[in-house]
């Protein structure tokens, strides 16, 4: 099974074949914010520094075409096809009391 | 003259095929009609043709919400009242969507499109009206009895609340406030039926949907619903737990297009003379999630 290395904010995580970047981040505490996991809220948005992805269905209000073209992705819908380096736009969820 | 209940929500679904399958098989709604870009669904115990419309779209979110009025003449009366306070209305002719009669349409100060209607085709709840059993055979998934309420977000919560209380005779069951004098509104819970809320409005980004909720009759059904979510890899946001506000029990979760759903059970009943309960910002954790006494950032920031 093929795996890809992804550097998230300087930390390396491994993404299994057919796994989303967000699920790999959850498994290995990659600290990407977990939102709706349905491609609607945009909270798991990442910016690609290096690497390529294939992407599932997402809401264009969360990731407009121009942002996609500029290298932004939604980690919940994005699967790597190469090793990558990425930056999360928002960090892990905080707790409010 | 009166609004009777929240009659329908129309929800945009970019992840089209998965969303249709989820609302039918996982939630357990019943499909009553289909067009190329819309699927019409009802919960099993509802008699009207549909309460949820899925709309094929590029972006998730709420297309419109609608209240059912008791009389056809209510549309004229509410239209006049809205126009008198400067709110523009338009008529949606019968037949624009399947099974629906004419509606009055306007926009809330929080940005959402609201429709008021009286006529809709009645299809029944699958049970006879004489000597019925308690539920029909063949129910799937969580099979809630009905659409219950929704929570919308926007900038002018007080302005939207005023329309509901002054024009539509809703009452405020509960409110969440902030500020040293507790005079800044975070959210309001409003009712027209005798449940704790038919609609709630929270301060947030304009014209957004926080969630819409389905009713389950008993607490144990929430556990079954959670099992069904786990079995189907549904993204759970929070719960099963209890709200301080409304005292209802709950699970929040997301559909495949990223719209937040809730299954809601219990809570107190209300009357027009029920007093408004106030929660202050320092108790926000307990007010929303009574057992955990803390909110996660996802619940407060994720909308569609």
CSV table of C-alpha atoms in Angstrom, one decimal:
chain,number,residue,atom,x,y,z
A,1,UNK,CA,0.0,0.0,0.0
A,2,UNK,CA,1.3,3.4,-1.0
A,3,UNK,CA,1.8,6.0,1.7
A,4,UNK,CA,2.7,9.7,1.3
A,5,UNK,CA,4.6,11.9,3.7
A,6,UNK,CA,3.1,15.3,4.5
A,7,UNK,CA,4.8,18.0,6.4
A,8,UNK,CA,2.2,20.0,8.4
A,9,UNK,CA,3.6,23.1,10.1
A,10,UNK,CA,7.0,21.3,10.3
A,11,UNK,CA,5.6,18.0,11.7
A,12,UNK,CA,5.6,14.9,9.4
A,13,UNK,CA,2.5,12.7,9.2
A,14,UNK,CA,1.9,9.7,7.0
A,15,UNK,CA,-1.2,9.5,4.8
A,16,UNK,CA,-2.4,6.1,3.7
A,17,UNK,CA,-3.6,5.3,0.2
A,18,UNK,CA,-7.2,6.6,-0.3
A,19,UNK,CA,-7.1,8.5,3.0
A,20,UNK,CA,-7.9,12.2,3.3
A,21,UNK,CA,-5.3,14.6,4.7
A,22,UNK,CA,-7.7,15.5,7.5
A,23,UNK,CA,-8.3,11.9,8.6
A,24,UNK,CA,-4.5,11.3,8.6
A,25,UNK,CA,-4.1,14.5,10.7
A,26,UNK,CA,-6.7,13.3,13.2
A,27,UNK,CA,-4.9,10.0,13.5
A,28,UNK,CA,-1.5,11.5,14.1
A,29,UNK,CA,-2.5,14.8,15.8
A,30,UNK,CA,-1.5,17.0,12.9
A,31,UNK,CA,-3.5,19.8,14.5
A,32,UNK,CA,-5.6,20.7,11.4
A,33,UNK,CA,-9.0,22.1,12.6
A,34,UNK,CA,-11.8,19.5,12.3
A,35,UNK,CA,-15.1,21.1,11.1
A,36,UNK,CA,-18.0,19.5,9.2
A,37,UNK,CA,-15.9,17.0,7.3
A,38,UNK,CA,-18.3,17.6,4.4
A,39,UNK,CA,-16.5,20.3,2.5
A,40,UNK,CA,-18.9,23.1,3.6
A,41,UNK,CA,-17.4,25.1,6.4
A,42,UNK,CA,-13.9,25.7,5.2
A,43,UNK,CA,-12.4,25.3,8.7
A,44,UNK,CA,-9.9,22.6,7.6
A,45,UNK,CA,-8.5,24.7,4.8
A,46,UNK,CA,-4.8,24.2,4.0
A,47,UNK,CA,-2.3,25.9,1.7
A,48,UNK,CA,-0.1,23.7,-0.3
A,49,UNK,CA,3.6,24.6,-0.3
A,50,UNK,CA,4.7,21.6,-2.4
A,51,UNK,CA,2.8,18.6,-3.7
A,52,UNK,CA,-0.3,17.5,-5.6
A,53,UNK,CA,-3.8,16.2,-4.6
A,54,UNK,CA,-7.0,14.7,-5.9
A,55,UNK,CA,-10.1,16.2,-4.4
A,56,UNK,CA,-13.7,15.2,-3.6
A,57,UNK,CA,-16.9,17.3,-3.7
A,58,UNK,CA,-16.9,20.5,-1.7
A,59,UNK,CA,-18.9,23.7,-1.4
A,60,UNK,CA,-17.7,26.4,-3.7
A,61,UNK,CA,-18.5,29.0,-1.0
A,62,UNK,CA,-15.9,27.3,1.3
A,63,UNK,CA,-13.3,27.0,-1.5
A,64,UNK,CA,-13.8,29.2,-4.5
A,65,UNK,CA,-12.2,28.2,-7.8
A,66,UNK,CA,-9.6,31.0,-7.5
A,67,UNK,CA,-8.5,29.7,-4.1
A,68,UNK,CA,-8.2,26.2,-5.5
A,69,UNK,CA,-6.1,27.5,-8.3
A,70,UNK,CA,-3.9,29.3,-5.8
A,71,UNK,CA,-3.1,26.1,-4.0
A,72,UNK,CA,-5.7,26.0,-1.3
A,73,UNK,CA,-7.5,22.8,-0.5
A,74,UNK,CA,-10.0,21.4,2.1
A,75,UNK,CA,-8.2,18.7,4.1
A,76,UNK,CA,-11.4,16.8,4.5
A,77,UNK,CA,-11.8,16.3,0.8
A,78,UNK,CA,-8.2,16.2,-0.3
A,79,UNK,CA,-6.0,13.1,-0.9
A,80,UNK,CA,-2.3,13.4,-1.8
A,81,UNK,CA,-0.9,11.9,-5.0
A,82,UNK,CA,2.7,12.9,-4.0
A,83,UNK,CA,4.6,13.7,-0.8
A,84,UNK,CA,3.6,17.2,0.3
A,85,UNK,CA,4.3,20.2,2.5
A,86,UNK,CA,1.2,22.1,3.7
A,87,UNK,CA,0.2,24.9,6.1
A,88,UNK,CA,-3.2,24.7,7.9
A,89,UNK,CA,-5.1,28.0,7.9
A,90,UNK,CA,-6.7,27.4,11.3
A,91,UNK,CA,-5.3,25.3,14.1
A,92,UNK,CA,-6.9,22.6,16.2
A,93,UNK,CA,-10.3,23.2,17.9
A,94,UNK,CA,-10.2,25.1,21.2
A,95,UNK,CA,-12.6,24.4,24.1
A,96,UNK,CA,-14.8,27.2,25.5
A,97,UNK,CA,-16.2,27.1,29.0
B,1,UNK,CA,-54.8,34.0,12.1
B,2,UNK,CA,-51.6,32.2,12.9
B,3,UNK,CA,-48.4,30.5,11.9
B,4,UNK,CA,-48.8,26.8,12.9
B,5,UNK,CA,-45.3,25.4,12.6
B,6,UNK,CA,-42.0,25.2,10.8
B,7,UNK,CA,-43.2,23.6,7.7
B,8,UNK,CA,-40.2,23.0,5.6
B,9,UNK,CA,-36.5,23.7,5.0
B,10,UNK,CA,-34.8,23.7,1.6
B,11,UNK,CA,-31.1,22.7,1.9
B,12,UNK,CA,-28.4,23.0,-0.7
B,13,UNK,CA,-26.3,19.8,-1.2
B,14,UNK,CA,-23.2,19.8,-3.3
B,15,UNK,CA,-22.5,16.2,-2.5
B,16,UNK,CA,-25.7,15.3,-4.2
B,17,UNK,CA,-26.0,11.5,-4.5
B,18,UNK,CA,-24.5,10.8,-1.1
B,19,UNK,CA,-26.8,13.4,0.5
B,20,UNK,CA,-29.9,11.9,-1.0
B,21,UNK,CA,-28.9,8.4,0.3
B,22,UNK,CA,-28.1,9.8,3.7
B,23,UNK,CA,-31.4,11.6,4.3
B,24,UNK,CA,-33.4,8.6,3.1
B,25,UNK,CA,-31.4,5.7,4.5
B,26,UNK,CA,-29.5,7.1,7.5
B,27,UNK,CA,-31.9,9.8,8.8
B,28,UNK,CA,-34.8,7.7,7.5
B,29,UNK,CA,-36.9,10.3,5.7
B,30,UNK,CA,-39.4,9.2,3.0
B,31,UNK,CA,-39.0,10.5,-0.6
B,32,UNK,CA,-42.3,11.8,-2.0
B,33,UNK,CA,-41.2,13.4,-5.2
B,34,UNK,CA,-38.1,14.1,-7.3
B,35,UNK,CA,-37.0,16.6,-10.0
B,36,UNK,CA,-33.7,16.9,-11.7
B,37,UNK,CA,-32.3,19.2,-9.1
B,38,UNK,CA,-34.6,18.7,-6.1
B,39,UNK,CA,-35.6,15.8,-3.9
B,40,UNK,CA,-38.7,16.1,-1.7
B,41,UNK,CA,-38.8,14.3,1.6
B,42,UNK,CA,-41.0,13.9,4.7
B,43,UNK,CA,-40.5,12.4,8.2
B,44,UNK,CA,-42.8,9.5,8.7
B,45,UNK,CA,-45.4,11.1,11.0
B,46,UNK,CA,-45.9,14.2,9.0
B,47,UNK,CA,-49.0,14.3,6.9
B,48,UNK,CA,-48.0,17.0,4.4
B,49,UNK,CA,-46.2,16.2,1.2
B,50,UNK,CA,-42.7,17.3,2.3
B,51,UNK,CA,-40.8,19.0,5.1
B,52,UNK,CA,-37.3,18.8,3.7
B,53,UNK,CA,-36.2,19.7,0.1
B,54,UNK,CA,-32.7,18.8,-1.0
B,55,UNK,CA,-31.4,21.1,-3.7
B,56,UNK,CA,-28.5,20.2,-6.0
B,57,UNK,CA,-26.1,23.2,-5.8
B,58,UNK,CA,-22.4,24.2,-5.8
B,59,UNK,CA,-22.5,25.5,-2.2
B,60,UNK,CA,-24.0,24.1,1.0
B,61,UNK,CA,-26.5,26.0,3.2
B,62,UNK,CA,-30.1,27.0,3.6
B,63,UNK,CA,-32.0,27.9,0.4
B,64,UNK,CA,-35.2,28.9,2.3
B,65,UNK,CA,-37.2,28.1,5.4
B,66,UNK,CA,-41.0,28.2,5.6
B,67,UNK,CA,-43.8,28.3,8.1
B,68,UNK,CA,-47.2,26.8,7.5
B,69,UNK,CA,-50.2,29.1,8.3
B,70,UNK,CA,-53.6,28.0,9.5
B,71,UNK,CA,-55.7,29.9,6.9
B,72,UNK,CA,-55.1,31.0,3.3
B,73,UNK,CA,-56.1,34.5,4.3
B,74,UNK,CA,-53.1,34.6,6.7
B,75,UNK,CA,-50.8,35.2,3.7
B,76,UNK,CA,-52.6,38.5,2.9
B,77,UNK,CA,-52.6,39.6,6.6
B,78,UNK,CA,-48.9,38.8,7.2
B,79,UNK,CA,-48.0,40.4,3.9
B,80,UNK,CA,-49.7,43.6,4.9
B,81,UNK,CA,-48.1,43.6,8.3
B,82,UNK,CA,-44.6,43.0,6.9
B,83,UNK,CA,-45.1,45.7,4.2
B,84,UNK,CA,-46.3,48.2,6.9
B,85,UNK,CA,-42.9,48.0,8.7
B,86,UNK,CA,-41.1,48.3,5.4
B,87,UNK,CA,-40.3,44.7,4.7
B,88,UNK,CA,-40.5,43.9,1.0
B,89,UNK,CA,-42.5,40.8,0.1
B,90,UNK,CA,-43.1,38.8,-3.1
B,91,UNK,CA,-45.5,36.0,-4.0
B,92,UNK,CA,-44.2,32.6,-5.0
B,93,UNK,CA,-46.9,31.2,-7.3
B,94,UNK,CA,-48.3,27.7,-6.8
B,95,UNK,CA,-46.5,25.0,-8.7
B,96,UNK,CA,-43.0,26.5,-8.6
B,97,UNK,CA,-42.1,23.5,-6.4
B,98,UNK,CA,-44.0,20.2,-6.4
B,99,UNK,CA,-47.2,19.9,-4.3
B,100,UNK,CA,-46.9,23.4,-2.9
B,101,UNK,CA,-49.5,26.2,-3.1
B,102,UNK,CA,-48.8,29.9,-3.2
B,103,UNK,CA,-46.4,31.5,-0.7
B,104,UNK,CA,-45.3,34.9,0.6
B,105,UNK,CA,-41.6,35.3,0.5
B,106,UNK,CA,-39.4,37.8,2.4
B,107,UNK,CA,-35.9,38.2,3.8
B,108,UNK,CA,-35.0,38.3,7.5
B,109,UNK,CA,-32.6,41.0,8.8
B,110,UNK,CA,-30.2,38.0,9.4
B,111,UNK,CA,-30.3,37.3,5.6
B,112,UNK,CA,-32.4,34.0,5.4
B,113,UNK,CA,-35.3,33.7,2.9
B,114,UNK,CA,-38.5,32.9,4.7
B,115,UNK,CA,-41.8,31.7,3.1
B,116,UNK,CA,-45.3,31.7,4.5
B,117,UNK,CA,-47.7,29.2,3.0
B,118,UNK,CA,-51.0,27.5,3.7
B,119,UNK,CA,-51.6,25.0,0.8
B,120,UNK,CA,-49.6,21.9,0.4
B,121,UNK,CA,-50.7,18.5,-0.8
B,122,UNK,CA,-51.5,16.1,2.1
B,123,UNK,CA,-50.3,12.5,1.7
B,124,UNK,CA,-50.8,11.2,5.2
B,125,UNK,CA,-48.5,9.5,7.7
B,126,UNK,CA,-48.8,5.9,6.5
B,127,UNK,CA,-51.4,5.1,9.2
B,128,UNK,CA,-55.2,5.1,8.9
B,129,UNK,CA,-57.1,7.8,10.6
B,130,UNK,CA,-59.4,5.3,12.2
B,131,UNK,CA,-58.0,2.8,14.7
B,132,UNK,CA,-54.3,3.4,13.8
B,133,UNK,CA,-51.3,1.4,15.2
B,134,UNK,CA,-48.6,3.6,16.7
B,135,UNK,CA,-46.2,3.4,13.8
B,136,UNK,CA,-46.1,2.1,10.2
B,137,UNK,CA,-43.9,-0.8,9.0
B,138,UNK,CA,-40.8,-0.4,6.9
B,139,UNK,CA,-39.1,2.6,8.7
B,140,UNK,CA,-35.4,3.1,8.1
B,141,UNK,CA,-32.5,4.7,9.9
B,142,UNK,CA,-33.2,7.1,12.8
B,143,UNK,CA,-36.8,7.7,11.4
B,144,UNK,CA,-37.6,10.9,13.4
B,145,UNK,CA,-41.3,11.6,13.6
B,146,UNK,CA,-41.0,15.2,12.3
B,147,UNK,CA,-38.9,18.2,11.4
B,148,UNK,CA,-38.7,20.2,14.7
B,149,UNK,CA,-36.7,23.5,14.6
B,150,UNK,CA,-33.7,25.2,13.1
B,151,UNK,CA,-31.0,27.6,14.3
B,152,UNK,CA,-30.0,30.4,11.9
B,153,UNK,CA,-27.1,32.8,12.2
B,154,UNK,CA,-26.8,36.5,11.3
B,155,UNK,CA,-25.7,39.9,12.5
B,156,UNK,CA,-29.0,41.4,13.6
B,157,UNK,CA,-30.4,38.9,16.0
B,158,UNK,CA,-32.6,41.5,17.8
B,159,UNK,CA,-34.0,42.7,14.5
B,160,UNK,CA,-35.0,39.2,13.4
B,161,UNK,CA,-36.4,38.4,16.8
B,162,UNK,CA,-38.6,41.5,16.7
B,163,UNK,CA,-40.2,40.3,13.4
B,164,UNK,CA,-41.0,37.0,15.0
B,165,UNK,CA,-42.4,38.5,18.2
B,166,UNK,CA,-44.2,41.6,16.8
B,167,UNK,CA,-45.5,40.3,13.4
B,168,UNK,CA,-45.9,36.5,13.9
B,169,UNK,CA,-46.7,36.4,17.7
B,170,UNK,CA,-43.8,34.2,18.6
B,171,UNK,CA,-42.5,34.2,22.2
B,172,UNK,CA,-39.0,34.1,23.5
B,173,UNK,CA,-38.5,31.0,25.6
B,174,UNK,CA,-34.8,31.6,26.4
B,175,UNK,CA,-32.0,34.0,25.6
B,176,UNK,CA,-28.2,34.0,25.9
B,177,UNK,CA,-26.7,37.4,26.8
B,178,UNK,CA,-23.3,39.0,27.2
B,179,UNK,CA,-21.8,42.2,28.4
B,180,UNK,CA,-21.4,43.8,31.9
B,181,UNK,CA,-25.1,44.7,32.0
B,182,UNK,CA,-26.2,41.4,30.2
B,183,UNK,CA,-27.7,43.6,27.5
B,184,UNK,CA,-26.0,42.2,24.4
B,185,UNK,CA,-27.8,39.4,22.7
B,186,UNK,CA,-25.9,36.3,21.7
B,187,UNK,CA,-28.9,34.1,20.8
B,188,UNK,CA,-32.7,33.9,21.2
B,189,UNK,CA,-34.9,30.8,21.3
B,190,UNK,CA,-38.4,31.4,20.0
B,191,UNK,CA,-41.6,29.4,19.9
B,192,UNK,CA,-45.0,29.5,18.3
B,193,UNK,CA,-46.1,25.9,19.0
B,194,UNK,CA,-45.8,24.5,22.6
B,195,UNK,CA,-42.3,23.2,22.3
B,196,UNK,CA,-39.3,25.1,23.7
B,197,UNK,CA,-38.3,26.4,20.3
B,198,UNK,CA,-39.4,26.4,16.7
B,199,UNK,CA,-36.6,28.7,15.6
B,200,UNK,CA,-33.5,30.0,17.3
B,201,UNK,CA,-31.3,32.9,16.1
B,202,UNK,CA,-27.6,33.3,17.0
B,203,UNK,CA,-25.1,36.1,16.4
B,204,UNK,CA,-22.8,35.1,13.6
B,205,UNK,CA,-22.0,35.4,9.9
B,206,UNK,CA,-24.9,36.7,7.9
B,207,UNK,CA,-27.4,34.3,6.1
B,208,UNK,CA,-26.0,31.1,7.5
B,209,UNK,CA,-27.5,27.9,8.8
B,210,UNK,CA,-26.2,26.5,12.1
B,211,UNK,CA,-28.4,23.4,12.1
B,212,UNK,CA,-31.9,22.0,11.5
B,213,UNK,CA,-33.3,19.4,13.8
B,214,UNK,CA,-35.5,16.4,13.7
B,215,UNK,CA,-37.7,15.2,16.7
B,216,UNK,CA,-37.2,11.8,18.4
B,217,UNK,CA,-39.7,10.8,21.0
B,218,UNK,CA,-37.5,9.1,23.6
B,219,UNK,CA,-33.9,9.3,25.0
B,220,UNK,CA,-33.1,5.7,24.1
B,221,UNK,CA,-33.8,6.6,20.4
B,222,UNK,CA,-30.9,9.1,20.6
B,223,UNK,CA,-28.6,6.1,21.5
B,224,UNK,CA,-29.9,4.2,18.5
B,225,UNK,CA,-29.3,7.3,16.4
B,226,UNK,CA,-25.7,7.5,17.6
B,227,UNK,CA,-25.2,3.8,16.7
B,228,UNK,CA,-26.6,4.5,13.2
B,229,UNK,CA,-24.2,7.5,12.9
B,230,UNK,CA,-21.2,5.5,13.9
B,231,UNK,CA,-22.2,2.6,11.6
B,232,UNK,CA,-22.5,4.9,8.7
B,233,UNK,CA,-19.4,7.0,9.4
B,234,UNK,CA,-21.4,10.2,10.0
B,235,UNK,CA,-19.4,13.1,11.4
B,236,UNK,CA,-20.7,13.7,14.9
B,237,UNK,CA,-20.2,17.2,16.2
B,238,UNK,CA,-21.4,16.8,19.8
B,239,UNK,CA,-23.4,14.4,22.0
B,240,UNK,CA,-25.4,12.5,22.9
B,241,UNK,CA,-25.9,15.0,25.7
B,242,UNK,CA,-28.4,17.4,27.2
B,243,UNK,CA,-28.9,21.1,26.7
B,244,UNK,CA,-29.3,23.5,29.7
B,245,UNK,CA,-31.3,25.7,27.3
B,246,UNK,CA,-34.6,23.9,26.5
B,247,UNK,CA,-33.5,20.9,28.7
B,248,UNK,CA,-33.7,18.8,25.6
B,249,UNK,CA,-31.4,15.9,24.8
B,250,UNK,CA,-29.4,16.0,21.6
B,251,UNK,CA,-26.9,14.9,19.1
B,252,UNK,CA,-25.3,17.2,16.5
B,253,UNK,CA,-23.9,15.8,13.3
B,254,UNK,CA,-23.2,16.7,9.7
B,255,UNK,CA,-24.8,15.6,6.4
B,256,UNK,CA,-22.4,14.5,3.6
B,257,UNK,CA,-22.6,18.1,2.2
B,258,UNK,CA,-21.5,19.6,5.5
B,259,UNK,CA,-24.9,21.0,6.7
B,260,UNK,CA,-25.3,20.4,10.4
B,261,UNK,CA,-28.3,18.3,11.6
B,262,UNK,CA,-29.6,17.6,15.1
B,263,UNK,CA,-31.8,14.9,16.6
B,264,UNK,CA,-33.6,16.5,19.5
B,265,UNK,CA,-35.7,14.8,22.2
B,266,UNK,CA,-37.7,16.2,25.1
B,267,UNK,CA,-37.4,19.6,26.7
B,268,UNK,CA,-40.3,21.4,28.5
B,269,UNK,CA,-43.5,22.6,26.9
B,270,UNK,CA,-44.4,26.3,26.6
B,271,UNK,CA,-47.4,28.5,26.7
B,272,UNK,CA,-47.9,32.1,25.5
B,273,UNK,CA,-47.5,33.2,29.1
B,274,UNK,CA,-44.3,31.3,29.8
B,275,UNK,CA,-41.6,33.5,31.2
B,276,UNK,CA,-38.3,34.0,29.3
B,277,UNK,CA,-35.3,32.3,30.8
B,278,UNK,CA,-31.9,34.1,30.6
B,279,UNK,CA,-28.5,32.5,30.5
B,280,UNK,CA,-25.4,34.7,31.0
B,281,UNK,CA,-22.2,34.4,29.0
B,282,UNK,CA,-20.2,33.0,31.9
B,283,UNK,CA,-22.5,29.9,31.9
B,284,UNK,CA,-22.4,29.3,28.1
B,285,UNK,CA,-20.8,25.9,28.4
B,286,UNK,CA,-23.5,24.6,30.7
B,287,UNK,CA,-26.3,26.4,28.8
B,288,UNK,CA,-25.5,24.6,25.6
B,289,UNK,CA,-23.9,21.3,26.7
B,290,UNK,CA,-25.2,20.7,30.2
B,291,UNK,CA,-23.1,17.6,31.0
B,292,UNK,CA,-19.8,18.6,29.5
B,293,UNK,CA,-20.2,22.3,30.6
B,294,UNK,CA,-17.9,23.4,27.8
B,295,UNK,CA,-18.3,24.2,24.1
B,296,UNK,CA,-16.0,23.2,21.4
B,297,UNK,CA,-14.9,25.8,18.9
B,298,UNK,CA,-16.4,23.8,16.1
B,299,UNK,CA,-19.9,24.2,17.5
B,300,UNK,CA,-19.5,27.9,17.8
B,301,UNK,CA,-17.9,28.6,14.4
B,302,UNK,CA,-19.0,26.0,11.9
B,303,UNK,CA,-22.0,27.1,9.8
B,304,UNK,CA,-23.1,26.3,6.2
